[in-house]
């Protein structure tokens, strides 16, 4: 079917990945032995760790980044692979592929795959503002990570450092509120403690283990493991082949999606896209155009369409 997306910046990042990437900055704490620090670590700050682990800096030293995320609340593992060419994210049966030019999604159900193309009904410059690109991905949420206080640094026998940090109650509550994450009201303390394992020279993170405490009692934990220079996942290889097939499909069995903004006004603009019926299209409209209809009189709200018929969507900023 046609699906609609609007008012979403960088639309290929799904909600579960936003939460995993933004707050559960995690990974296994590693099993290496720990000794008291023998080197000067006075210059190690959270700002230095953030800078060292920005994707642009990592990809200047490595060919790829592979991230595995898990939480105590779910048996599922979330995967993200990033290179200069692609960002690939897998969550359950949903797969997202991001390139510099296009965003795609593939959903699986009982072995059946549904392949979606993200169409942005807008000008090229507007699309660039909304469409995800591989360099958008960061595995550290800078605003809140920068507020973590380093409590301890220990040197490991393999040359890594284990850095223990604390994020205080006010900051954790602010984060939870900003991402609409529920937590018990009336708590005196709501704290996050993290244990980073980083390279002793480059400060590149190999893992983090994060625990949230409600009034001193452990409430949940999460793990993140990061691998550099990993090979491109087989699933991504398969999906890029499908993308190539899509882009080179010359069949004429196509349908048309059309979006008309501000119909009947001097601001009226329209955009049109054609797709083969065997593929699905996720239609992304401009920010602020929250009211979508299939008729200019605004009597029939747009419900996604049937994926086969031609569709015209009328987009307005008000009812």
Coordinates of C-alpha atoms in Angstrom, one line a residue:
X1 CA 0.0 0.0 0.0
X2 CA 0.9 3.6 -0.1
X3 CA 2.0 4.8 3.3
X4 CA 2.4 8.3 4.4
X5 CA 5.1 10.0 6.5
X6 CA 5.2 13.6 7.5
X7 CA 6.8 15.9 10.0
X8 CA 9.7 13.5 10.5
X9 CA 13.3 14.7 10.2
X10 CA 15.5 12.0 8.7
X11 CA 12.7 9.6 8.1
X12 CA 14.5 6.3 7.7
X13 CA 15.3 6.0 11.4
X14 CA 12.6 4.0 13.1
X15 CA 11.4 4.8 16.6
X16 CA 13.0 1.8 18.2
X17 CA 16.3 2.8 16.8
X18 CA 15.9 6.3 18.1
X19 CA 15.4 5.0 21.6
X20 CA 18.2 2.5 21.4
X21 CA 20.7 5.0 19.8
X22 CA 19.7 8.0 21.8
X23 CA 19.5 6.6 25.3
X24 CA 20.6 3.1 25.5
X25 CA 24.2 4.0 24.7
X26 CA 25.3 0.5 25.6
X27 CA 27.4 -2.6 25.0
X28 CA 29.0 -5.4 26.9
X29 CA 31.5 -4.4 29.5
X30 CA 34.1 -6.9 28.4
X31 CA 35.9 -9.6 30.4
X32 CA 39.4 -8.1 30.4
X33 CA 41.1 -7.8 33.8
X34 CA 41.3 -4.4 35.4
X35 CA 44.2 -2.7 37.2
X36 CA 44.7 0.7 38.7
X37 CA 45.6 3.3 36.1
X38 CA 49.3 3.5 35.4
X39 CA 49.1 6.3 32.8
X40 CA 48.0 9.9 32.9
X41 CA 44.3 10.0 32.1
X42 CA 43.6 13.6 33.2
X43 CA 42.9 14.6 29.7
X44 CA 40.1 12.1 29.2
X45 CA 36.8 13.8 29.3
X46 CA 33.3 12.9 28.0
X47 CA 33.8 15.6 25.3
X48 CA 37.0 13.8 24.1
X49 CA 35.2 10.5 24.0
X50 CA 32.3 12.0 22.0
X51 CA 34.6 13.6 19.5
X52 CA 36.7 10.4 19.0
X53 CA 33.5 8.4 18.4
X54 CA 31.7 10.7 15.9
X55 CA 30.9 8.6 12.9
X56 CA 32.8 10.9 10.5
X57 CA 35.9 10.5 12.6
X58 CA 35.5 6.8 12.9
X59 CA 34.9 6.3 9.2
X60 CA 38.1 8.3 8.5
X61 CA 40.0 5.5 10.3
X62 CA 37.8 2.5 9.5
X63 CA 35.8 1.1 6.6
X64 CA 32.7 0.4 8.6
X65 CA 30.9 0.5 12.0
X66 CA 28.8 -2.5 13.2
X67 CA 26.7 -1.9 16.3
X68 CA 24.7 -4.5 18.3
X69 CA 22.2 -3.3 20.9
X70 CA 20.2 -5.3 23.4
X71 CA 18.2 -4.5 26.6
X72 CA 17.0 -6.4 29.6
X73 CA 13.4 -5.6 28.6
X74 CA 13.6 -7.6 25.3
X75 CA 15.2 -10.7 23.8
X76 CA 15.6 -8.9 20.5
X77 CA 19.0 -7.6 19.3
X78 CA 19.1 -4.5 17.1
X79 CA 21.8 -4.2 14.5
X80 CA 23.2 -1.2 12.7
X81 CA 25.9 -1.2 10.0
X82 CA 27.4 2.0 8.6
X83 CA 29.9 2.6 5.9
X84 CA 30.5 5.5 3.5
X85 CA 27.9 4.0 1.1
X86 CA 25.2 2.6 3.3
X87 CA 23.5 2.7 6.6
X88 CA 21.6 -0.5 7.4
X89 CA 19.4 -1.1 10.4
X90 CA 17.6 -4.3 11.4
X91 CA 14.9 -4.4 14.1
X92 CA 12.9 -7.7 14.2
X93 CA 11.4 -8.2 10.7
X94 CA 12.0 -4.6 9.6
X95 CA 15.1 -3.7 7.6
X96 CA 16.0 -0.1 6.6
X97 CA 18.6 0.8 4.0
X98 CA 19.9 4.3 3.6
X99 CA 22.2 5.5 0.8
X100 CA 23.3 9.0 -0.2
X101 CA 20.5 9.1 -2.8
X102 CA 17.7 7.0 -1.5
X103 CA 16.0 5.5 1.5
X104 CA 14.4 2.0 1.4
X105 CA 12.6 -0.4 3.8
X106 CA 12.0 -4.1 3.7
X107 CA 9.5 -5.8 6.0
X108 CA 9.4 -9.6 6.4
X109 CA 6.3 -11.6 7.4
X110 CA 6.5 -15.4 7.5
X111 CA 9.2 -15.4 4.8
X112 CA 7.3 -12.9 2.6
X113 CA 9.1 -9.6 1.9
X114 CA 7.4 -6.3 1.2
X115 CA 9.8 -3.8 -0.3
X116 CA 9.2 0.0 0.2
X117 CA 10.7 3.0 -1.5
X118 CA 10.7 6.3 0.4
X119 CA 9.3 9.0 -2.0
X120 CA 9.7 12.6 -0.9
X121 CA 6.9 14.8 -2.4
X122 CA 8.9 18.0 -2.4
X123 CA 11.8 19.9 -4.1
X124 CA 15.2 18.4 -4.1
X125 CA 16.6 20.8 -1.5
X126 CA 13.7 20.1 0.8
X127 CA 14.3 16.4 0.4
X128 CA 17.9 16.7 1.3
X129 CA 16.8 18.2 4.6
X130 CA 14.5 15.3 5.4
X131 CA 16.1 12.3 3.8
X132 CA 18.5 10.2 5.8
X133 CA 22.1 9.7 4.6
X134 CA 24.7 7.3 6.1
X135 CA 26.6 10.2 7.8
X136 CA 23.5 11.0 9.9
X137 CA 24.1 8.0 12.1
X138 CA 25.8 8.6 15.5
X139 CA 26.0 5.9 18.1
X140 CA 26.4 8.5 20.9
X141 CA 23.7 10.9 21.9
X142 CA 25.8 13.9 22.4
X143 CA 23.6 16.2 24.5
X144 CA 23.1 13.8 27.4
X145 CA 26.4 11.9 27.1
X146 CA 28.2 15.2 27.5
X147 CA 26.5 15.6 30.9
X148 CA 27.7 12.2 32.2
X149 CA 30.2 12.6 35.0
X150 CA 33.3 10.4 35.0
X151 CA 33.5 8.6 38.3
X152 CA 36.4 6.2 37.7
X153 CA 38.9 5.2 35.1
X154 CA 40.7 1.9 35.2
X155 CA 43.4 0.5 32.9
X156 CA 42.9 -3.1 31.5
X157 CA 45.7 -5.5 30.6
X158 CA 44.8 -5.4 26.9
X159 CA 45.4 -1.7 26.6
X160 CA 41.8 -0.6 26.9
X161 CA 40.3 1.6 29.6
X162 CA 37.1 1.1 31.5
X163 CA 35.4 4.4 32.3
X164 CA 32.5 4.5 34.7
X165 CA 30.1 7.4 34.5
X166 CA 27.0 8.8 36.2
X167 CA 24.1 10.7 34.7
X168 CA 22.0 12.3 37.4
X169 CA 18.3 12.4 38.2
X170 CA 17.5 15.8 36.5
X171 CA 19.2 14.8 33.3
X172 CA 17.7 11.3 33.1
X173 CA 14.2 12.7 33.8
X174 CA 14.7 15.3 31.1
X175 CA 15.8 12.7 28.6
X176 CA 12.8 10.4 29.5
X177 CA 10.4 13.3 29.1
X178 CA 11.9 14.4 25.8
X179 CA 11.5 10.9 24.3
X180 CA 8.1 10.2 26.1
X181 CA 9.6 7.3 28.1
X182 CA 7.5 6.4 31.1
X183 CA 9.0 6.1 34.6
X184 CA 7.5 5.9 38.1
X185 CA 6.5 9.3 39.5
X186 CA 7.6 10.3 43.0
X187 CA 11.1 8.9 42.7
X188 CA 13.8 10.7 44.7
X189 CA 16.5 9.5 42.4
X190 CA 16.5 8.3 38.8
X191 CA 20.1 7.6 37.7
X192 CA 22.0 6.1 34.8
X193 CA 25.4 4.5 35.4
X194 CA 27.5 3.5 32.4
X195 CA 30.6 1.5 32.0
X196 CA 32.5 2.3 28.8
X197 CA 35.3 0.2 27.4
X198 CA 37.5 2.3 25.1
X199 CA 40.8 2.0 23.3
X200 CA 43.5 3.5 25.6
X201 CA 45.0 5.5 22.7
X202 CA 42.2 6.4 20.4
X203 CA 39.3 6.4 22.9
X204 CA 37.2 4.4 20.3
X205 CA 34.4 2.7 22.2
X206 CA 34.2 -1.1 21.9
X207 CA 31.4 -1.6 24.4
X208 CA 29.2 0.1 27.0
X209 CA 27.1 -1.4 29.7
X210 CA 24.3 0.9 31.1
X211 CA 22.1 0.5 34.1
X212 CA 19.2 2.6 35.2
X213 CA 18.4 2.8 38.9
X214 CA 15.1 3.9 40.5
X215 CA 15.9 5.1 44.1
X216 CA 19.0 3.1 44.1
X217 CA 17.5 -0.2 42.9
X218 CA 18.3 -1.5 39.4
X219 CA 15.4 -1.1 37.1
X220 CA 16.8 -2.0 33.7
X221 CA 20.0 -2.4 31.8
X222 CA 21.2 -2.4 28.2
X223 CA 24.3 -3.5 26.3
X224 CA 26.0 -2.1 23.2
X225 CA 28.8 -3.8 21.4
X226 CA 30.7 -2.0 18.6
X227 CA 32.9 -3.6 15.9
X228 CA 35.0 -1.7 13.4
X229 CA 35.9 -2.8 9.8
X230 CA 33.1 -5.4 9.8
X231 CA 32.1 -7.0 6.5
X232 CA 28.8 -5.8 4.9
X233 CA 26.0 -8.0 6.3
X234 CA 24.4 -10.6 4.0
X235 CA 21.0 -9.1 4.5
X236 CA 22.3 -5.8 3.2
X237 CA 23.8 -7.5 0.2
X238 CA 20.5 -9.0 -0.6
X239 CA 18.6 -5.7 -0.2
X240 CA 21.0 -3.8 -2.4
X241 CA 20.4 -6.3 -5.1
X242 CA 16.7 -5.7 -4.8
X243 CA 17.3 -1.9 -4.9
X244 CA 19.3 -2.4 -8.2
X245 CA 16.4 -4.5 -9.6
X246 CA 14.0 -1.8 -8.6
X247 CA 16.0 1.0 -10.2
X248 CA 16.4 -1.0 -13.4
X249 CA 12.9 -2.4 -13.7
X250 CA 11.5 -1.4 -17.1
X251 CA 8.1 -3.0 -16.8
X252 CA 5.1 -0.8 -17.6
X253 CA 2.8 -2.2 -14.9
X254 CA 2.9 1.0 -12.9
X255 CA 0.8 3.2 -10.8
X256 CA 1.0 6.9 -10.0
X257 CA 1.2 8.7 -6.7
X258 CA 0.5 12.4 -6.6
X259 CA 0.6 14.9 -3.8
X260 CA -1.1 18.4 -4.2
X261 CA -0.2 21.0 -1.6
X262 CA -2.6 23.9 -0.7
X263 CA -5.1 22.9 -3.4
X264 CA -7.2 25.8 -4.7
X265 CA -4.8 28.5 -3.4
X266 CA -2.1 30.6 -4.9
X267 CA 0.4 28.4 -3.1
X268 CA -0.8 25.2 -4.8
X269 CA 2.0 22.8 -5.9
X270 CA 2.0 19.2 -7.0
X271 CA 4.5 16.4 -7.2
X272 CA 4.1 13.0 -9.0
X273 CA 5.8 9.7 -8.7
X274 CA 5.4 6.4 -10.7
X275 CA 6.2 3.0 -9.3
X276 CA 5.8 -0.6 -10.4
X277 CA 2.8 -2.3 -8.7
X278 CA 5.0 -5.0 -7.2
X279 CA 6.7 -2.4 -5.0
X280 CA 5.3 -0.2 -2.3
X281 CA 5.8 3.5 -1.8
X282 CA 6.1 5.4 1.5
X283 CA 5.0 8.9 0.7
X284 CA 6.7 11.6 2.7
X285 CA 5.1 15.1 2.8
X286 CA 6.5 18.4 3.9
X287 CA 6.7 19.4 7.5
X288 CA 3.6 21.0 8.8
X289 CA 1.2 19.3 6.3
X290 CA -0.6 17.2 8.8
X291 CA -4.0 17.0 7.1
X292 CA -4.1 14.6 4.2
X293 CA -7.2 13.8 2.1
X294 CA -8.1 12.0 -1.1
X295 CA -10.5 14.7 -2.2
X296 CA -10.0 18.5 -2.3
X297 CA -13.2 19.0 -0.3
X298 CA -11.4 17.4 2.7
X299 CA -14.2 14.9 3.3
X300 CA -12.1 11.7 2.9
X301 CA -9.0 11.3 5.0
X302 CA -6.1 9.5 3.4
X303 CA -5.7 6.0 4.8
X304 CA -2.7 4.7 2.9
X305 CA -4.3 3.5 -0.3
X306 CA -4.4 -0.1 -1.6
X307 CA -0.9 -0.1 -3.1
X308 CA -2.2 -0.9 -6.6
X309 CA -4.5 1.9 -7.7
X310 CA -3.4 5.4 -8.6
X311 CA -3.7 7.8 -5.7
X312 CA -3.9 11.6 -5.4
X313 CA -3.3 13.1 -1.9
X314 CA -4.4 16.6 -1.0
X315 CA -2.1 18.0 1.7
X316 CA -3.1 21.0 3.9
X317 CA -1.6 22.7 7.0
X318 CA -5.1 23.0 8.6
X319 CA -8.4 21.2 8.6

